Coordinates of C-alpha atoms in Angstrom, one line a residue:
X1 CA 28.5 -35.4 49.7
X2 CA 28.7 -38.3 48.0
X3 CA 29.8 -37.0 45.0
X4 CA 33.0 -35.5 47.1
X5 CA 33.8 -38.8 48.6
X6 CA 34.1 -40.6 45.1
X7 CA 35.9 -38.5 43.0
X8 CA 35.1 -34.9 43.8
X9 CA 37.3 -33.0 41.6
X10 CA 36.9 -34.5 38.4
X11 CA 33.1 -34.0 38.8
X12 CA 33.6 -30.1 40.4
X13 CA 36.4 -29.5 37.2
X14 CA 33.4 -30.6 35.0
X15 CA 30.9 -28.0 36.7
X16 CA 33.0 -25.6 36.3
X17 CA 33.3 -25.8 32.5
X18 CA 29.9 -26.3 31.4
X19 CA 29.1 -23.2 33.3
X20 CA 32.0 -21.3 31.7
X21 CA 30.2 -22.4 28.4
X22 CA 27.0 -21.5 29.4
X23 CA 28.6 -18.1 30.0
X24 CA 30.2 -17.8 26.8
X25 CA 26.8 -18.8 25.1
X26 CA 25.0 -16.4 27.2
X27 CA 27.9 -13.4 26.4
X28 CA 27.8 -14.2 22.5
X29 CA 23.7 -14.3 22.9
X30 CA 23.6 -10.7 24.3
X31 CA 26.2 -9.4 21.2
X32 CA 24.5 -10.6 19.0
X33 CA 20.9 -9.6 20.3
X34 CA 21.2 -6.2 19.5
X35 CA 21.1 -7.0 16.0
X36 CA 18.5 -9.4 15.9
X37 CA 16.2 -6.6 17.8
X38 CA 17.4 -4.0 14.9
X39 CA 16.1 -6.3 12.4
X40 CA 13.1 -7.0 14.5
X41 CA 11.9 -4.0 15.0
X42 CA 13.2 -1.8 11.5
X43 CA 12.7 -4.9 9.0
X44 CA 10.5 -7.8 10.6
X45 CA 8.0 -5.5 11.8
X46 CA 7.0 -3.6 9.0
X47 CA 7.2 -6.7 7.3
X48 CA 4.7 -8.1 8.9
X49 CA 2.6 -4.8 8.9
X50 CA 2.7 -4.7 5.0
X51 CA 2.2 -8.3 5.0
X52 CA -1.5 -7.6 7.1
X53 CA -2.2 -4.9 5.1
X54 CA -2.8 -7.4 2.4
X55 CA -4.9 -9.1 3.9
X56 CA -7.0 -6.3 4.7
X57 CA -6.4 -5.1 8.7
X58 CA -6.5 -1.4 7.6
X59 CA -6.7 -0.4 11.0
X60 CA -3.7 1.1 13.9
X61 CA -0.7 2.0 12.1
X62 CA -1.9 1.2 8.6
X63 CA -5.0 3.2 8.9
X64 CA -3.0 6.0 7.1
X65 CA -2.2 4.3 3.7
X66 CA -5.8 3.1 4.0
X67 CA -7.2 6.2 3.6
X68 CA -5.2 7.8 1.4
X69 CA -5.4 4.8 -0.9
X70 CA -7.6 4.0 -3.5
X71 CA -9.6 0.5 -3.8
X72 CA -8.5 -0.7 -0.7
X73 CA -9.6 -3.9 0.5
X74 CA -10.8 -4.4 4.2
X75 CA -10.9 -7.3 6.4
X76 CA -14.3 -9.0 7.1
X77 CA -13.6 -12.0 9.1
X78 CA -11.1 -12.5 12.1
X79 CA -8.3 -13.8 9.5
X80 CA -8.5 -10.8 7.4
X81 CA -9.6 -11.2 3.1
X82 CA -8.1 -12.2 0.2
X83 CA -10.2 -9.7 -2.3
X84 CA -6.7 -7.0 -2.6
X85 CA -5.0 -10.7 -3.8
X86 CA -7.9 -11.4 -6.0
X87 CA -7.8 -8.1 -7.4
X88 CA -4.1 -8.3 -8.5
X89 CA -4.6 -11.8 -10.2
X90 CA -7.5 -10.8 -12.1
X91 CA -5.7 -7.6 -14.0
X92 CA -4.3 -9.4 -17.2
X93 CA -1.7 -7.0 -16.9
X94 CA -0.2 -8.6 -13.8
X95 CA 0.7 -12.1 -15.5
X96 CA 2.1 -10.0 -18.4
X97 CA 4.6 -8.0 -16.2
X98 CA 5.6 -11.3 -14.4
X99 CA 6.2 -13.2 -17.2
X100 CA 8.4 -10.3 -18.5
X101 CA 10.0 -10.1 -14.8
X102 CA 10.4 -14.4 -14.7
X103 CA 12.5 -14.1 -18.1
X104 CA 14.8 -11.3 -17.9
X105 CA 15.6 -12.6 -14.6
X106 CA 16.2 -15.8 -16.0
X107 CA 17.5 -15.1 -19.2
X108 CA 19.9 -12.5 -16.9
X109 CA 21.1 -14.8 -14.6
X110 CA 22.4 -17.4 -17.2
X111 CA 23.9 -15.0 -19.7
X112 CA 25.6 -13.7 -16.6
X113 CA 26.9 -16.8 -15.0
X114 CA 28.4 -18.4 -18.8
X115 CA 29.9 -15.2 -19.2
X116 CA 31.3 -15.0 -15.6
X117 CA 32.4 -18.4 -15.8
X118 CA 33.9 -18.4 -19.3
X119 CA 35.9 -15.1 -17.6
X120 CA 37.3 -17.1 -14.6
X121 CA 37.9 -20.3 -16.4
X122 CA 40.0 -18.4 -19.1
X123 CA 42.2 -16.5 -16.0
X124 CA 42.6 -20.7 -14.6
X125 CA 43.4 -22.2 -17.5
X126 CA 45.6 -19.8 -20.2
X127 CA 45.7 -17.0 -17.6
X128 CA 48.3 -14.4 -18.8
X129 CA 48.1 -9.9 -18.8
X130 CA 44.9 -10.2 -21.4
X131 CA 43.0 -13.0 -18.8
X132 CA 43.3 -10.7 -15.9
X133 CA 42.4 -7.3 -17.8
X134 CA 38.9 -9.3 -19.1
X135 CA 38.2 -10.2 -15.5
X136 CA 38.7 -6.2 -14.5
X137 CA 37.0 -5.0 -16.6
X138 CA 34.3 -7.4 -16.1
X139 CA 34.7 -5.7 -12.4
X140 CA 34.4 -2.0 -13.6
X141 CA 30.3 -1.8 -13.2
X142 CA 30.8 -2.5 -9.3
X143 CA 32.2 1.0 -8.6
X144 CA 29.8 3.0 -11.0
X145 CA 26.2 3.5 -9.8
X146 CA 23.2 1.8 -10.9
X147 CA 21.3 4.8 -12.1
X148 CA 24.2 6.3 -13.9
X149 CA 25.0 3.0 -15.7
X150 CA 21.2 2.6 -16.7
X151 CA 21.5 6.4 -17.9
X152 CA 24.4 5.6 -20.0
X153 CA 23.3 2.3 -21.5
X154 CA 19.7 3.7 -22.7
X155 CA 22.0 6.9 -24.2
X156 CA 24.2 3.9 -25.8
X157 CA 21.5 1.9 -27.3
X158 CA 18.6 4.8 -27.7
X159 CA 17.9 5.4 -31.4
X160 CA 19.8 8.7 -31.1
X161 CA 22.6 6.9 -29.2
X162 CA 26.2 6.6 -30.1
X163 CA 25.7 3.1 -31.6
X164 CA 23.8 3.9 -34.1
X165 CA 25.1 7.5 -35.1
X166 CA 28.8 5.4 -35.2
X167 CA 27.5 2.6 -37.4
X168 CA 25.0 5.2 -39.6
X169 CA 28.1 6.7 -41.2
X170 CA 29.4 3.2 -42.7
X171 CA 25.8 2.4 -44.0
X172 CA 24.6 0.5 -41.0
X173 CA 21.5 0.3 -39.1
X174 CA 22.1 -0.8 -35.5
X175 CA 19.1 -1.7 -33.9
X176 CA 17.3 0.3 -30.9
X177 CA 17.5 -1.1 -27.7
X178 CA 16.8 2.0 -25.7
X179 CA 13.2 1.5 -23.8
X180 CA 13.1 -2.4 -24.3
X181 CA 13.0 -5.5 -23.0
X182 CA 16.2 -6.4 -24.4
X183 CA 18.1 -3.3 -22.9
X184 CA 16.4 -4.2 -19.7
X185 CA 18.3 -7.6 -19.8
X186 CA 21.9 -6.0 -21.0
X187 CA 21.7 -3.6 -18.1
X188 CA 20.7 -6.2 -15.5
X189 CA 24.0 -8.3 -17.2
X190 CA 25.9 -5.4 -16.8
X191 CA 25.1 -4.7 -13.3
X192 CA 25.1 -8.1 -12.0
X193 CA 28.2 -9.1 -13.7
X194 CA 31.3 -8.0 -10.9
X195 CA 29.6 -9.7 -8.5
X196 CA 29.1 -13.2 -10.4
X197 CA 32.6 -12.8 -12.4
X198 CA 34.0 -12.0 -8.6
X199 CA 32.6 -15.5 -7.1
X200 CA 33.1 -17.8 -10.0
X201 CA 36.6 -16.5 -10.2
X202 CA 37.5 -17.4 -6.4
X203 CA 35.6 -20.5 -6.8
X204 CA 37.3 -21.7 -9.8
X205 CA 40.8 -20.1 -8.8
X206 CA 40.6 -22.5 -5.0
X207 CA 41.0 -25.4 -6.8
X208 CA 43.9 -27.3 -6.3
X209 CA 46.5 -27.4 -9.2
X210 CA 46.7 -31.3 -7.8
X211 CA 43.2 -31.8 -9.0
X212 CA 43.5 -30.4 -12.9
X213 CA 46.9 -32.5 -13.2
X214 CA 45.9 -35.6 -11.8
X215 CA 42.8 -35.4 -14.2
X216 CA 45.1 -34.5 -17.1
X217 CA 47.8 -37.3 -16.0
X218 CA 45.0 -39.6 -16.2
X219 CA 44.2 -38.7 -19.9
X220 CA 41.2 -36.2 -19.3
X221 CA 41.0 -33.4 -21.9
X222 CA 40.4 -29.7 -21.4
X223 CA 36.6 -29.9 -21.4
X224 CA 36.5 -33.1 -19.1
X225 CA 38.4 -30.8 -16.2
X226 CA 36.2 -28.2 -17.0
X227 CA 33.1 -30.4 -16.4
X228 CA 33.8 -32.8 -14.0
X229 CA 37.0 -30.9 -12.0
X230 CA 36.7 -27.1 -12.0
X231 CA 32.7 -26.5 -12.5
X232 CA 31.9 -29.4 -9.4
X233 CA 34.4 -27.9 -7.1
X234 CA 33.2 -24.3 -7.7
X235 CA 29.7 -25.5 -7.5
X236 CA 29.0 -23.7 -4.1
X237 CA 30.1 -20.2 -4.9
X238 CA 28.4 -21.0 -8.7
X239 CA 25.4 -21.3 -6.8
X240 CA 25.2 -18.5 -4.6
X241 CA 26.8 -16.0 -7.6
X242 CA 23.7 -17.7 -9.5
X243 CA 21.4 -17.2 -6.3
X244 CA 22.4 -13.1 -5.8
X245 CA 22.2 -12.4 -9.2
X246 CA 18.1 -13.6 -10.2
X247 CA 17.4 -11.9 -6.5
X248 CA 18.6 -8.9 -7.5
X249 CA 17.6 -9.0 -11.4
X250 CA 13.9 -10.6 -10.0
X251 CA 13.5 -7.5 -7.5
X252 CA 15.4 -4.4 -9.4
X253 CA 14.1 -1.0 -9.9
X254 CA 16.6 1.5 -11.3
X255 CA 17.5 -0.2 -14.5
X256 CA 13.8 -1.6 -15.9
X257 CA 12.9 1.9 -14.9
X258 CA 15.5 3.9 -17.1
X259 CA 16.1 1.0 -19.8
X260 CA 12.7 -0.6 -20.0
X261 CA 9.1 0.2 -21.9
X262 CA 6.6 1.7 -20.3
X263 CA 4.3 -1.7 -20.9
X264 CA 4.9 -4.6 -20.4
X265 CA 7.2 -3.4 -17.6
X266 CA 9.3 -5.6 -14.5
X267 CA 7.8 -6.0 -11.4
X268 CA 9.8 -3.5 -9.4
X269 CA 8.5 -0.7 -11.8
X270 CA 4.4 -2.2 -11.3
X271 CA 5.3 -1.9 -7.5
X272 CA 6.5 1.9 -7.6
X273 CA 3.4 2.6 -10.0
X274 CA 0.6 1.3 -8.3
X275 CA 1.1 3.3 -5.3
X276 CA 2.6 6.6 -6.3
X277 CA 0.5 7.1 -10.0
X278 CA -2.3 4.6 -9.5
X279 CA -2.5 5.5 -5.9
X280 CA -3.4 1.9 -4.9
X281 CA -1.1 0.9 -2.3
X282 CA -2.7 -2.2 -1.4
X283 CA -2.1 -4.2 -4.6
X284 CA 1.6 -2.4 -4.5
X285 CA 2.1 -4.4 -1.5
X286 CA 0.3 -7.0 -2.9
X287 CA 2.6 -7.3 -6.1
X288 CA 5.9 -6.9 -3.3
X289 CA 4.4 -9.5 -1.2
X290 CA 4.8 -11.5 -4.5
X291 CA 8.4 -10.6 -5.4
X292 CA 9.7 -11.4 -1.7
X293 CA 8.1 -15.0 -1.9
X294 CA 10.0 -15.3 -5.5
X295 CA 12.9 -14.2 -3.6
X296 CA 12.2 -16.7 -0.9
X297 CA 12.0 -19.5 -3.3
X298 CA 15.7 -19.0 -5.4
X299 CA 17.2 -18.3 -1.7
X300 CA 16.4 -21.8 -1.4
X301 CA 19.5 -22.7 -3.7
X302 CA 21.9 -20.5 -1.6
X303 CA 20.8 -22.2 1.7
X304 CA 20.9 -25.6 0.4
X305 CA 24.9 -24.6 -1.0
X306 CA 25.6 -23.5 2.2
X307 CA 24.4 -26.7 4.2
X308 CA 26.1 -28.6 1.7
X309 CA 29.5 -27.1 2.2
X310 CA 28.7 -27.3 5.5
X311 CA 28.0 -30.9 5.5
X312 CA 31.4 -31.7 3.4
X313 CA 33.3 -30.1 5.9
X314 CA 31.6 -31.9 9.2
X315 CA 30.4 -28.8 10.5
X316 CA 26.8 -30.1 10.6

């Protein structure tokens, strides 16, 4: 009553629109719930399941893969064991695999990003009918599948490939890639390269012509815009073309599979071998536990590029 006498209508107007919010928040909760409960129940869930399994509850809906498995570790206190953990780091073979699965990914990554960058900063700066065929064809590997681009690279670089039977007729002796290391690495370049040449290129291309002159009115030279214009001001979609790329190099399967030696071998392969060959499914889960905190730690970057866009723009 009171609140009538002095002013009711600015204080009923005010009701009124905090509860329209509320039902706008509570409209835009329940479309975008069934989403959530997708991922909940299809990704989050099993998740966790696998996650459990590692720590040895082999019972309810793992007891299946416990018994099928071989050497499988089982809880013996009420927060589960770390023996199927122990077992993993103990096998020399382990640190040798992930060692080979830390460098290609890093060595990967960075050949992909200079080469993606070099790309979009030759289409900024010269730009011109050869700069925008580069950056195509740097695009081509996006619409041809993984495993058919592994299958051609290890026929390319094999020791009966076309390389070396071109170069063996003009006396020279190319060297065999095919089931190595280094193949790994050119495959995971070549199939991580549209997507990185695709970012750096929008980054680099959203950069105000206003910015490059003032910097050249002011006396900088080529490289100075390069490295304190264009490479700052494409630093966010740097990052995340940087962030995709060692996720997807750090957790692949197809190409170390085709490409690669059958020891030391990537991660991804370890995982698909210790539980369909080795028929030990707890250290496979083990090993992929592993990879998805590796994963956790480079999504770090592309969280902390996003919250700092974010921040530049005031929207946090």
């Amino acid at each position: 009553m009171t609140a009538l006498r002095s002013g009711s209508p600015a204080r009923i107007g005010t009701s009124r629109r905090v509860s329209t919010e509320t039902r706008r928040a509570g409209v835009g909760f329940l479309m975008a719930l069934p989403p959530i409960v997708l991922l909940a129940v299809f990704v989050g869930f099993p998740v966790l399941l696998a996650i459990g399994f590692t720590f040895g509850f082999t019972g309810g809906l793992n007891s299946t893969i416990a018994a099928i498995g071989t050497g499988t570790r089982t809880a013996t206190t009420w927060f589960g064991t770390v023996a199927a953990y122990g077992d993993v780091f103990s096998d020399p073979r382990f640190f040798r695999d992930l060692g080979v699965t830390l460098a290609v990914t890093a060595i990967s990554t960075a050949v992909t990003l200079v080469v993606s960058v070099a790309l979009a900063l030759n289409l900024r700066l010269r730009g011109g009918r050869l700069a925008s065929v580069f950056v195509g064809l740097a695009v081509v590997p996006m619409f041809i599948p993984v495993v058919i681009a592994s299958w051609a690279i290890l026929t390319f670089y094999a020791s009966d490939g076309f390389l070396r039977t071109l170069l063996i007729h003009v006396g020279i002796s190319a060297p065999i890639w095919g089931y190595t290391t280094t193949g790994v690495v050119i495959g995971s370049i070549w199939t991580s390269l549209p997507f990185a040449t695709l970012m750096a290129t929008s980054g680099i291309q959203a950069v105000p012509d206003a910015m490059i002159e003032a910097a050249r009115d002011a006396g900088a030279s080529t490289r100075a815009v390069i490295a304190r214009v264009l490479i700052p001001m494409a630093g966010t979609p740097l990052v995340i073309a940087g962030t995709f790329t060692a996720i997807g190099v750090i957790g692949s399967f197809t190409v170390p599979y085709f490409i690669g030696p059958n020891a030391p071998s990537m991660l991804g392969v370890d995982i698909s071998s210790y539980f369909q060959s080795y028929n030990r499914p707890q250290e496979s889960v083990v090993m992929a536990v592993i990879v998805f905190l590796m994963a956790s730690g480079i999504a770090v970057f592309y969280v902390w590029a996003n919250f700092r866009t974010a921040k530049k723009e005031g929207r946090v």
